[in-house]
mmCIF file of C-alpha atoms and ligand atoms in Angstrom:
data_model
loop_
_atom_site.group_PDB
_atom_site.id
_atom_site.type_symbol
_atom_site.label_atom_id
_atom_site.label_comp_id
_atom_site.label_asym_id
_atom_site.label_seq_id
_atom_site.Cartn_x
_atom_site.Cartn_y
_atom_site.Cartn_z
ATOM 1 C CA MET A 169 0.000 0.000 0.000
ATOM 2 C CA ASP A 170 1.161 3.504 -0.840
ATOM 3 C CA VAL A 171 1.259 5.508 2.378
ATOM 4 C CA SER A 172 2.711 8.857 3.384
ATOM 5 C CA PRO A 173 6.367 8.813 4.458
ATOM 6 C CA VAL A 174 7.622 8.940 8.030
ATOM 7 C CA ALA A 175 8.294 12.489 9.189
ATOM 8 C CA GLY A 176 11.861 13.406 10.054
ATOM 9 C CA ALA A 177 12.714 13.557 13.734
ATOM 10 C CA ASN A 178 12.746 17.349 13.701
ATOM 11 C CA GLY A 179 10.044 17.870 11.102
ATOM 12 C CA ALA A 180 7.255 20.375 11.645
ATOM 13 C CA ARG A 181 5.092 18.539 14.170
ATOM 14 C CA GLY A 182 1.605 19.924 14.376
ATOM 15 C CA LEU A 183 -0.591 20.203 11.337
ATOM 16 C CA PRO A 184 -3.214 22.980 11.447
ATOM 17 C CA VAL A 185 -6.672 21.731 10.499
ATOM 18 C CA LYS A 186 -9.592 23.616 9.020
ATOM 19 C CA VAL A 187 -13.090 22.184 8.855
ATOM 20 C CA ARG A 188 -15.400 24.118 6.557
ATOM 21 C CA ALA A 189 -19.184 23.762 6.360
ATOM 22 C CA ILE A 190 -19.154 20.005 6.865
ATOM 23 C CA THR A 191 -22.532 18.305 6.598
ATOM 24 C CA LYS A 192 -23.086 14.549 6.783
ATOM 25 C CA ARG A 193 -26.541 12.970 6.518
ATOM 26 C CA TYR A 194 -27.683 9.418 7.089
ATOM 27 C CA GLY A 195 -31.049 9.293 5.337
ATOM 28 C CA THR A 196 -32.872 12.413 6.482
ATOM 29 C CA MET A 197 -30.973 12.629 9.773
ATOM 30 C CA ALA A 198 -28.044 15.062 9.805
ATOM 31 C CA ALA A 199 -25.217 13.503 11.849
ATOM 32 C CA LEU A 200 -23.241 16.728 11.243
ATOM 33 C CA GLU A 201 -24.701 20.032 10.177
ATOM 34 C CA ASP A 202 -22.643 22.910 8.803
ATOM 35 C CA VAL A 203 -19.666 22.417 11.129
ATOM 36 C CA TYR A 204 -16.809 24.930 11.055
ATOM 37 C CA LEU A 205 -13.708 24.312 13.143
ATOM 38 C CA ASP A 206 -10.173 25.721 13.106
ATOM 39 C CA ILE A 207 -7.588 23.681 14.986
ATOM 40 C CA ALA A 208 -4.231 25.334 15.568
ATOM 41 C CA SER A 209 -0.902 23.651 14.943
ATOM 42 C CA GLY A 210 -0.038 21.586 18.021
ATOM 43 C CA GLU A 211 -3.358 22.184 19.713
ATOM 44 C CA PHE A 212 -5.107 19.591 21.907
ATOM 45 C CA LEU A 213 -8.744 19.948 20.943
ATOM 46 C CA THR A 214 -11.499 17.828 22.458
ATOM 47 C CA LEU A 215 -14.856 17.095 20.857
ATOM 48 C CA LEU A 216 -17.272 16.694 23.749
ATOM 49 C CA GLY A 217 -20.913 15.667 23.517
ATOM 50 C CA PRO A 218 -23.453 13.038 24.493
ATOM 51 C CA SER A 219 -23.767 9.695 22.753
ATOM 52 C CA GLY A 220 -25.081 10.107 19.206
ATOM 53 C CA SER A 221 -24.156 13.805 18.929
ATOM 54 C CA GLY A 222 -21.804 13.302 15.968
ATOM 55 C CA LYS A 223 -18.342 13.183 17.572
ATOM 56 C CA THR A 224 -17.183 9.980 15.907
ATOM 57 C CA THR A 225 -18.619 11.061 12.566
ATOM 58 C CA LEU A 226 -16.608 14.285 12.683
ATOM 59 C CA LEU A 227 -13.441 12.414 13.680
ATOM 60 C CA MET A 228 -13.986 9.927 10.831
ATOM 61 C CA VAL A 229 -14.445 12.825 8.403
ATOM 62 C CA LEU A 230 -11.017 14.075 9.525
ATOM 63 C CA ALA A 231 -9.547 10.583 9.161
ATOM 64 C CA GLY A 232 -11.132 10.047 5.751
ATOM 65 C CA PHE A 233 -13.299 7.048 6.629
ATOM 66 C CA VAL A 234 -16.513 9.063 6.266
ATOM 67 C CA ARG A 235 -17.082 11.132 3.140
ATOM 68 C CA PRO A 236 -19.136 14.264 3.956
ATOM 69 C CA ASP A 237 -22.097 15.329 1.800
ATOM 70 C CA ALA A 238 -20.850 18.903 1.752
ATOM 71 C CA GLY A 239 -17.937 20.980 2.989
ATOM 72 C CA ASP A 240 -14.183 20.759 2.998
ATOM 73 C CA VAL A 241 -11.295 19.761 5.251
ATOM 74 C CA HIS A 242 -7.833 21.317 5.048
ATOM 75 C CA PHE A 243 -4.622 20.001 6.584
ATOM 76 C CA GLY A 244 -2.291 22.972 6.362
ATOM 77 C CA ASP A 245 -2.972 24.548 2.975
ATOM 78 C CA ARG A 246 -4.118 21.355 1.369
ATOM 79 C CA SER A 247 -7.677 20.147 0.867
ATOM 80 C CA VAL A 248 -7.802 16.490 1.930
ATOM 81 C CA VAL A 249 -11.502 15.836 1.614
ATOM 82 C CA ARG A 250 -10.947 13.557 -1.388
ATOM 83 C CA LEU A 251 -7.846 11.802 -0.008
ATOM 84 C CA PRO A 252 -8.223 8.214 1.259
ATOM 85 C CA PRO A 253 -7.315 7.603 4.929
ATOM 86 C CA HIS A 254 -3.895 6.039 4.259
ATOM 87 C CA LYS A 255 -2.757 9.166 2.405
ATOM 88 C CA ARG A 256 -3.610 11.493 5.295
ATOM 89 C CA ASP A 257 -0.654 10.779 7.615
ATOM 90 C CA ILE A 258 -2.839 10.447 10.701
ATOM 91 C CA GLY A 259 -2.366 8.519 13.930
ATOM 92 C CA LEU A 260 -5.586 6.902 15.155
ATOM 93 C CA VAL A 261 -6.554 5.445 18.517
ATOM 94 C CA PHE A 262 -9.950 3.882 19.181
ATOM 95 C CA GLN A 263 -11.811 2.866 22.319
ATOM 96 C CA ASN A 264 -11.337 -0.853 21.680
ATOM 97 C CA HIS A 265 -7.612 -0.473 20.857
ATOM 98 C CA ALA A 266 -7.963 -2.708 17.714
ATOM 99 C CA LEU A 267 -4.540 -4.323 18.137
ATOM 100 C CA PHE A 268 -3.603 -7.293 15.949
ATOM 101 C CA PRO A 269 -4.112 -10.233 18.341
ATOM 102 C CA HIS A 270 -1.751 -12.566 16.471
ATOM 103 C CA LEU A 271 1.196 -10.134 16.673
ATOM 104 C CA ASN A 272 3.278 -9.343 19.743
ATOM 105 C CA VAL A 273 3.677 -5.822 21.116
ATOM 106 C CA PHE A 274 6.767 -5.064 19.037
ATOM 107 C CA ASP A 275 5.178 -6.172 15.763
ATOM 108 C CA ASN A 276 1.981 -4.267 16.453
ATOM 109 C CA ILE A 277 3.928 -1.056 16.912
ATOM 110 C CA ALA A 278 6.272 -1.799 14.009
ATOM 111 C CA PHE A 279 3.339 -2.310 11.648
ATOM 112 C CA PRO A 280 2.991 1.278 10.357
ATOM 113 C CA LEU A 281 6.780 1.487 9.919
ATOM 114 C CA ARG A 282 6.924 -1.719 7.847
ATOM 115 C CA LEU A 283 4.067 -0.358 5.756
ATOM 116 C CA ARG A 284 6.258 2.637 5.053
ATOM 117 C CA GLY A 285 9.240 0.454 4.155
ATOM 118 C CA LEU A 286 11.671 1.514 6.858
ATOM 119 C CA ALA A 287 14.883 -0.449 7.349
ATOM 120 C CA LYS A 288 14.943 -3.116 10.048
ATOM 121 C CA ALA A 289 17.429 -1.316 12.304
ATOM 122 C CA GLU A 290 15.509 1.927 12.179
ATOM 123 C CA ILE A 291 12.266 0.109 12.955
ATOM 124 C CA ALA A 292 13.883 -1.492 16.007
ATOM 125 C CA ASP A 293 15.141 1.914 17.147
ATOM 126 C CA ARG A 294 11.860 3.697 16.726
ATOM 127 C CA VAL A 295 9.771 0.979 18.357
ATOM 128 C CA ALA A 296 12.102 0.900 21.360
ATOM 129 C CA GLY A 297 11.966 4.695 21.663
ATOM 130 C CA THR A 298 8.185 4.705 21.446
ATOM 131 C CA LEU A 299 7.843 1.894 23.997
ATOM 132 C CA ASP A 300 9.894 4.103 26.322
ATOM 133 C CA LEU A 301 7.591 7.062 25.684
ATOM 134 C CA VAL A 302 4.472 5.107 26.622
ATOM 135 C CA GLN A 303 6.241 3.532 29.616
ATOM 136 C CA LEU A 304 6.270 -0.013 28.264
ATOM 137 C CA ALA A 305 10.032 -0.485 27.852
ATOM 138 C CA GLY A 306 10.798 -4.217 27.774
ATOM 139 C CA PHE A 307 7.265 -5.250 26.731
ATOM 140 C CA GLY A 308 8.138 -5.875 23.052
ATOM 141 C CA ASP A 309 7.921 -9.678 23.250
ATOM 142 C CA ARG A 310 4.600 -9.826 25.121
ATOM 143 C CA ARG A 311 1.531 -11.147 23.403
ATOM 144 C CA VAL A 312 -1.075 -8.391 23.204
ATOM 145 C CA THR A 313 -3.707 -10.814 24.520
ATOM 146 C CA GLN A 314 -1.784 -10.926 27.812
ATOM 147 C CA LEU A 315 -1.855 -7.175 28.399
ATOM 148 C CA SER A 316 -4.087 -5.305 30.824
ATOM 149 C CA GLY A 317 -6.558 -2.795 29.390
ATOM 150 C CA GLY A 318 -4.298 0.130 30.219
ATOM 151 C CA GLN A 319 -1.239 -1.561 28.694
ATOM 152 C CA ALA A 320 -3.164 -2.435 25.527
ATOM 153 C CA GLN A 321 -4.249 1.194 25.174
ATOM 154 C CA ARG A 322 -0.614 2.284 25.579
ATOM 155 C CA VAL A 323 0.397 -0.108 22.768
ATOM 156 C CA ALA A 324 -2.392 1.300 20.574
ATOM 157 C CA LEU A 325 -1.133 4.782 21.314
ATOM 158 C CA ALA A 326 2.452 3.739 20.526
ATOM 159 C CA ARG A 327 1.323 2.290 17.188
ATOM 160 C CA ALA A 328 -0.481 5.566 16.414
ATOM 161 C CA ILE A 329 2.496 7.828 17.143
ATOM 162 C CA VAL A 330 5.489 5.683 16.115
ATOM 163 C CA PHE A 331 5.592 7.114 12.581
ATOM 164 C CA GLU A 332 5.396 10.666 13.970
ATOM 165 C CA PRO A 333 2.119 11.738 12.410
ATOM 166 C CA ARG A 334 1.423 15.434 12.474
ATOM 167 C CA LEU A 335 -2.183 14.805 13.459
ATOM 168 C CA LEU A 336 -3.366 12.371 16.139
ATOM 169 C CA LEU A 337 -7.049 11.432 16.380
ATOM 170 C CA MET A 338 -8.394 9.603 19.427
ATOM 171 C CA ASP A 339 -11.946 8.334 19.862
ATOM 172 C CA GLU A 340 -12.828 7.679 23.518
ATOM 173 C CA PRO A 341 -9.504 5.888 24.042
ATOM 174 C CA LEU A 342 -9.866 5.676 27.826
ATOM 175 C CA SER A 343 -13.553 4.946 28.260
ATOM 176 C CA ALA A 344 -13.078 1.185 28.719
ATOM 177 C CA LEU A 345 -10.636 1.703 31.599
ATOM 178 C CA ASP A 346 -11.579 1.957 35.245
ATOM 179 C CA ARG A 347 -11.671 5.375 36.791
ATOM 180 C CA GLN A 348 -8.307 5.536 38.555
ATOM 181 C CA LEU A 349 -6.396 4.296 35.537
ATOM 182 C CA ARG A 350 -8.382 6.612 33.289
ATOM 183 C CA GLU A 351 -7.475 9.665 35.365
ATOM 184 C CA HIS A 352 -3.840 8.590 35.441
ATOM 185 C CA MET A 353 -3.796 8.105 31.659
ATOM 186 C CA GLN A 354 -5.416 11.521 31.102
ATOM 187 C CA ILE A 355 -2.450 13.186 32.762
ATOM 188 C CA GLU A 356 0.008 10.929 30.885
ATOM 189 C CA LEU A 357 -1.579 11.579 27.487
ATOM 190 C CA ARG A 358 -1.520 15.296 28.098
ATOM 191 C CA ALA A 359 2.171 15.145 29.092
ATOM 192 C CA LEU A 360 2.978 13.090 25.998
ATOM 193 C CA HIS A 361 1.186 15.623 23.841
ATOM 194 C CA GLU A 362 3.266 18.412 25.326
ATOM 195 C CA LYS A 363 6.424 16.458 24.572
ATOM 196 C CA LEU A 364 5.543 15.553 20.974
ATOM 197 C CA GLY A 365 3.512 18.580 19.916
ATOM 198 C CA MET A 366 1.354 16.930 17.280
ATOM 199 C CA THR A 367 -2.078 18.406 16.667
ATOM 200 C CA THR A 368 -4.512 16.232 18.608
ATOM 201 C CA VAL A 369 -8.259 15.803 18.266
ATOM 202 C CA TYR A 370 -9.693 13.853 21.153
ATOM 203 C CA VAL A 371 -13.266 12.588 21.426
ATOM 204 C CA THR A 372 -15.005 11.991 24.738
ATOM 205 C CA HIS A 373 -18.485 12.118 26.304
ATOM 206 C CA ASP A 374 -16.871 12.732 29.720
ATOM 207 C CA GLN A 375 -16.933 16.436 30.524
ATOM 208 C CA ARG A 376 -14.423 16.109 33.328
ATOM 209 C CA GLU A 377 -11.965 14.398 31.010
ATOM 210 C CA ALA A 378 -12.445 17.200 28.481
ATOM 211 C CA LEU A 379 -11.861 19.884 31.123
ATOM 212 C CA THR A 380 -8.735 18.070 32.359
ATOM 213 C CA MET A 381 -6.965 17.502 29.056
ATOM 214 C CA SER A 382 -7.854 20.139 26.494
ATOM 215 C CA ASP A 383 -6.499 23.403 25.183
ATOM 216 C CA ARG A 384 -9.970 23.974 23.789
ATOM 217 C CA ILE A 385 -13.238 22.061 23.846
ATOM 218 C CA GLY A 386 -15.743 21.852 21.012
ATOM 219 C CA VAL A 387 -19.097 20.968 22.552
ATOM 220 C CA ILE A 388 -21.290 19.089 20.084
ATOM 221 C CA ASN A 389 -25.061 18.836 20.333
ATOM 222 C CA ARG A 390 -27.039 17.012 17.630
ATOM 223 C CA GLY A 391 -24.440 17.416 14.932
ATOM 224 C CA ARG A 392 -23.815 21.087 15.580
ATOM 225 C CA LEU A 393 -20.986 22.812 17.387
ATOM 226 C CA ALA A 394 -22.685 24.450 20.377
ATOM 227 C CA GLN A 395 -19.517 26.134 21.677
ATOM 228 C CA LEU A 396 -15.795 26.171 20.959
ATOM 229 C CA ASP A 397 -13.733 27.610 23.770
ATOM 230 C CA ARG A 398 -11.079 27.138 26.424
ATOM 231 C CA PRO A 399 -12.156 24.838 29.291
ATOM 232 C CA GLU A 400 -12.609 27.649 31.844
ATOM 233 C CA ARG A 401 -14.800 29.577 29.464
ATOM 234 C CA VAL A 402 -16.945 26.585 28.543
ATOM 235 C CA TYR A 403 -17.515 26.093 32.269
ATOM 236 C CA ARG A 404 -17.919 29.729 33.304
ATOM 237 C CA GLU A 405 -19.536 31.195 30.195
ATOM 238 C CA PRO A 406 -21.601 28.374 28.673
ATOM 239 C CA ALA A 407 -23.132 29.428 25.368
ATOM 240 C CA ASP A 408 -26.588 28.067 26.185
ATOM 241 C CA SER A 409 -28.538 25.775 28.517
ATOM 242 C CA PHE A 410 -27.308 22.634 26.742
ATOM 243 C CA VAL A 411 -23.640 23.455 27.394
ATOM 244 C CA ALA A 412 -24.421 24.629 30.941
ATOM 245 C CA GLY A 413 -26.198 21.355 31.682
ATOM 246 C CA PHE A 414 -23.655 19.106 30.012
ATOM 247 C CA VAL A 415 -20.410 20.585 31.335
ATOM 248 C CA GLY A 416 -20.022 20.488 35.090
ATOM 249 C CA GLU A 417 -22.739 20.103 37.679
ATOM 250 C CA SER A 418 -25.487 22.676 37.516
ATOM 251 C CA SER A 419 -29.093 23.373 38.331
ATOM 252 C CA LEU A 420 -31.071 25.160 35.638
ATOM 253 C CA LEU A 421 -33.937 27.261 36.988
ATOM 254 C CA PRO A 422 -36.585 28.766 34.701
ATOM 255 C CA VAL A 423 -36.559 32.572 34.570
ATOM 256 C CA GLU A 424 -39.875 34.414 34.349
ATOM 257 C CA GLN A 425 -39.829 37.757 32.603
ATOM 258 C CA SER A 426 -42.441 40.407 33.104
ATOM 259 C CA SER A 427 -42.291 44.168 32.533
ATOM 260 C CA GLY A 428 -38.506 44.344 32.537
ATOM 261 C CA THR A 429 -37.826 42.263 35.631
ATOM 262 C CA LEU A 430 -36.545 38.705 35.850
ATOM 263 C CA ARG A 431 -37.892 36.400 38.531
ATOM 264 C CA VAL A 432 -36.635 32.998 39.661
ATOM 265 C CA ALA A 433 -38.756 30.966 42.104
ATOM 266 C CA GLY A 434 -40.635 34.156 42.958
ATOM 267 C CA VAL A 435 -37.455 36.121 43.762
ATOM 268 C CA THR A 436 -36.511 39.170 41.693
ATOM 269 C CA LEU A 437 -33.191 38.309 40.117
ATOM 270 C CA ARG A 438 -30.159 40.519 40.566
ATOM 271 C CA THR A 439 -27.429 39.838 38.076
ATOM 272 C CA LEU A 440 -24.268 41.614 37.028
ATOM 273 C CA ARG A 441 -23.943 39.300 34.005
ATOM 274 C CA PRO A 442 -25.032 40.114 30.473
ATOM 275 C CA LEU A 443 -28.438 38.787 29.399
ATOM 276 C CA PRO A 444 -29.026 36.971 26.123
ATOM 277 C CA GLY A 445 -31.596 38.695 23.939
ATOM 278 C CA THR A 446 -34.218 35.973 23.843
ATOM 279 C CA HIS A 447 -37.397 35.078 25.675
ATOM 280 C CA ARG A 448 -36.768 31.626 27.060
ATOM 281 C CA LEU A 449 -34.097 31.903 29.739
ATOM 282 C CA VAL A 450 -32.720 29.817 32.575
ATOM 283 C CA LEU A 451 -30.547 30.677 35.553
ATOM 284 C CA VAL A 452 -27.455 28.450 35.746
ATOM 285 C CA VAL A 453 -26.441 27.666 39.311
ATOM 286 C CA ARG A 454 -23.236 25.768 40.029
ATOM 287 C CA PRO A 455 -23.214 23.852 43.355
ATOM 288 C CA GLU A 456 -20.084 25.634 44.568
ATOM 289 C CA GLN A 457 -21.553 29.108 44.006
ATOM 290 C CA LEU A 458 -24.354 28.852 46.528
ATOM 291 C CA GLU A 459 -23.703 30.113 50.016
ATOM 292 C CA ILE A 460 -25.651 29.266 53.129
ATOM 293 C CA LEU A 461 -26.423 32.565 54.856
ATOM 294 C CA GLU A 462 -27.089 32.965 58.579
ATOM 295 C CA SER A 463 -29.708 35.629 58.180
ATOM 296 C CA ALA A 464 -32.720 36.043 55.916
ATOM 297 C CA ALA A 465 -32.162 39.824 55.816
ATOM 298 C CA PRO A 466 -31.651 41.075 52.243
ATOM 299 C CA GLN A 467 -28.054 41.848 51.315
ATOM 300 C CA THR A 468 -26.842 44.073 48.536
ATOM 301 C CA ASP A 469 -25.744 42.123 45.465
ATOM 302 C CA TYR A 470 -27.105 38.821 46.732
ATOM 303 C CA ASN A 471 -30.025 36.817 45.489
ATOM 304 C CA LEU A 472 -31.594 35.301 48.551
ATOM 305 C CA PHE A 473 -33.664 32.116 48.337
ATOM 306 C CA ARG A 474 -35.492 30.376 51.167
ATOM 307 C CA ALA A 475 -34.975 26.660 50.759
ATOM 308 C CA THR A 476 -35.799 23.351 52.412
ATOM 309 C CA VAL A 477 -33.173 20.626 52.565
ATOM 310 C CA ARG A 478 -34.426 17.481 50.841
ATOM 311 C CA ARG A 479 -31.439 15.175 50.938
ATOM 312 C CA VAL A 480 -27.833 15.227 52.119
ATOM 313 C CA VAL A 481 -25.475 12.808 50.367
ATOM 314 C CA PHE A 482 -22.070 12.012 51.853
ATOM 315 C CA GLN A 483 -19.450 11.856 49.082
ATOM 316 C CA GLY A 484 -16.259 11.557 51.099
ATOM 317 C CA ASP A 485 -14.583 14.926 50.650
ATOM 318 C CA SER A 486 -17.867 16.764 50.355
ATOM 319 C CA LEU A 487 -21.596 16.691 50.994
ATOM 320 C CA LEU A 488 -23.979 17.041 48.072
ATOM 321 C CA ILE A 489 -27.096 18.785 49.324
ATOM 322 C CA ASN A 490 -30.356 18.728 47.408
ATOM 323 C CA VAL A 491 -32.780 21.533 48.337
ATOM 324 C CA ALA A 492 -36.209 22.714 47.174
ATOM 325 C CA LEU A 493 -37.168 26.354 46.684
ATOM 326 C CA GLY A 494 -40.601 27.847 47.437
ATOM 327 C CA ASP A 495 -41.971 27.042 43.995
ATOM 328 C CA GLY A 496 -40.806 23.417 44.178
ATOM 329 C CA SER A 497 -37.787 23.804 41.890
ATOM 330 C CA GLU A 498 -34.699 21.960 43.045
ATOM 331 C CA LEU A 499 -31.084 22.969 43.501
ATOM 332 C CA MET A 500 -27.874 21.196 44.355
ATOM 333 C CA LEU A 501 -25.148 22.639 46.500
ATOM 334 C CA ARG A 502 -21.896 21.256 47.743
ATOM 335 C CA ARG A 503 -20.148 21.781 51.052
ATOM 336 C CA ALA A 504 -16.892 20.468 52.456
ATOM 337 C CA ALA A 505 -17.978 17.570 54.682
ATOM 338 C CA ALA A 506 -16.345 19.109 57.746
ATOM 339 C CA ARG A 507 -18.035 22.474 57.266
ATOM 340 C CA ALA A 508 -21.723 21.613 57.179
ATOM 341 C CA PRO A 509 -22.740 20.539 60.690
ATOM 342 C CA GLY A 510 -26.413 20.145 61.480
ATOM 343 C CA LEU A 511 -27.654 20.052 57.907
ATOM 344 C CA ALA A 512 -30.322 17.410 57.547
ATOM 345 C CA ALA A 513 -33.462 16.725 55.562
ATOM 346 C CA GLY A 514 -36.232 19.125 56.575
ATOM 347 C CA ALA A 515 -33.925 21.983 57.660
ATOM 348 C CA GLU A 516 -34.913 25.470 56.449
ATOM 349 C CA ILE A 517 -31.958 27.464 55.110
ATOM 350 C CA ASN A 518 -31.200 30.778 53.393
ATOM 351 C CA LEU A 519 -29.285 30.423 50.169
ATOM 352 C CA GLY A 520 -27.251 33.277 48.736
ATOM 353 C CA LEU A 521 -26.205 33.559 45.101
ATOM 354 C CA HIS A 522 -24.009 36.563 44.392
ATOM 355 C CA ALA A 523 -25.164 38.798 41.527
ATOM 356 C CA LYS A 524 -21.803 38.303 39.783
ATOM 357 C CA ASP A 525 -22.491 34.537 39.691
ATOM 358 C CA ALA A 526 -26.085 34.844 38.496
ATOM 359 C CA LEU A 527 -25.561 33.519 34.981
ATOM 360 C CA VAL A 528 -28.588 33.596 32.702
ATOM 361 C CA VAL A 529 -28.473 31.705 29.386
ATOM 362 C CA ALA A 530 -30.877 30.999 26.543
ATOM 363 C CA VAL A 531 -32.760 27.715 26.559
ATOM 364 C CA GLN A 532 -31.479 25.252 23.977
ATOM 365 C CA SER A 533 -33.121 21.864 23.905
HETATM 366 P P1 ADP B 248 -21.151 9.904 18.777
HETATM 367 O O1 ADP B 248 -19.783 9.456 18.372
HETATM 368 O O2 ADP B 248 -21.202 11.333 19.268
HETATM 369 O O3 ADP B 248 -21.806 8.989 19.752
HETATM 370 P P2 ADP B 248 -21.834 9.306 16.033
HETATM 371 O O4 ADP B 248 -21.006 10.255 15.247
HETATM 372 O O5 ADP B 248 -21.372 7.909 16.107
HETATM 373 O O6 ADP B 248 -22.099 9.907 17.481
HETATM 374 O O7 ADP B 248 -23.307 9.287 15.424
HETATM 375 C C1 ADP B 248 -24.033 10.467 15.155
HETATM 376 C C2 ADP B 248 -25.404 10.070 14.615
HETATM 377 O O8 ADP B 248 -25.250 9.485 13.333
HETATM 378 C C3 ADP B 248 -26.125 9.052 15.466
HETATM 379 O O9 ADP B 248 -27.490 9.351 15.463
HETATM 380 C C4 ADP B 248 -25.833 7.748 14.765
HETATM 381 O O10 ADP B 248 -26.878 6.826 14.998
HETATM 382 C C5 ADP B 248 -25.779 8.184 13.320
HETATM 383 N N1 ADP B 248 -24.875 7.331 12.509
HETATM 384 C C6 ADP B 248 -23.557 7.226 12.657
HETATM 385 N N2 ADP B 248 -23.014 6.390 11.746
HETATM 386 C C7 ADP B 248 -24.054 5.952 10.993
HETATM 387 C C8 ADP B 248 -24.165 5.073 9.877
HETATM 388 N N3 ADP B 248 -23.090 4.466 9.349
HETATM 389 N N4 ADP B 248 -25.405 4.856 9.376
HETATM 390 C C9 ADP B 248 -26.480 5.463 9.885
HETATM 391 N N5 ADP B 248 -26.451 6.309 10.932
HETATM 392 C C10 ADP B 248 -25.262 6.560 11.489
HETATM 393 MG MG1 MG B 249 -18.661 7.848 19.115
#
């Protein structure tokens, strides 16, 4: 097979990627609709969204396995939308690692190098170096069927990066691993990315993973890009109620509007945040933003809600407290376990939400 050559050790590492007006339909259903995306050279960009939102389809459009109905993809200055996958010089890692079960670790990793016709000695060198990088030095002779899930994913990663692709695509590579290993691998993958500097597009449905690893996050909802931003901004300035609900913990409370005032659960809302110019609005409340106030006396710049504690859940480091407001709407707040004595179901409390935290966004279903 005719594949792209192996990049030189000091070659330009990160390919910039441009996605232009990509649409992909299956029957009448649009898996992707008019998606635009610019990925900078060397950037770690995560596509985040629920199951079925179009993440894999977009990744496969980049890889060349899915041909879009409309739109274009550029790697650097070059349109690749008509190039087959093996001409795109891309490293790929999937959830179910897809290693060759009949080959040992060394031969799995050597595979893309043999395809590219490298000399035996250079293959041995590169495989050894890559095994080092993924912390599997000495594992070359192992059968891949004898590896743990985490080790197998490391081998898959090694096979994807051994030929020094300028673009690395990963589709939920950690989702089959248990939580501790997954969190460990998130940090490792991010460190490896910083070392190698290839442009990376990473797919996950796990918002915490996206916040942990990414330079920027593209949040996908029903085939459309709902927001493209740095992690802090996606969390603090969600573009709409979908992003607010999907990224981080939040309670979304309906906002009533009448004659210029906004009301939430019967309380006139004070906010120092900009308001979207639309009629259906919700207040986004993060659990860590709510304060429990001693007094029910109004305070400048605070929104004060009377609430009844419904449930207190012990979560080790913190308590998750579910409360109901006067109109029956529910909120979650979080307190350090040591700092919330005497809170129990039935307790009446005063909740304060500072006007600078009172984020109002448009409803997006
Ligand atoms: P995600 O990776 O975010 O879970 P996908 O990109 O796999 O989502 O799928 C997006 C939508 O496109 C889903 O509704 C899925 O059922 C549909 N879809 C994906 N691939 C195909 C296909 N080959 N044929 C028909 N529908 C598909
Ligand atoms: Mg998928």
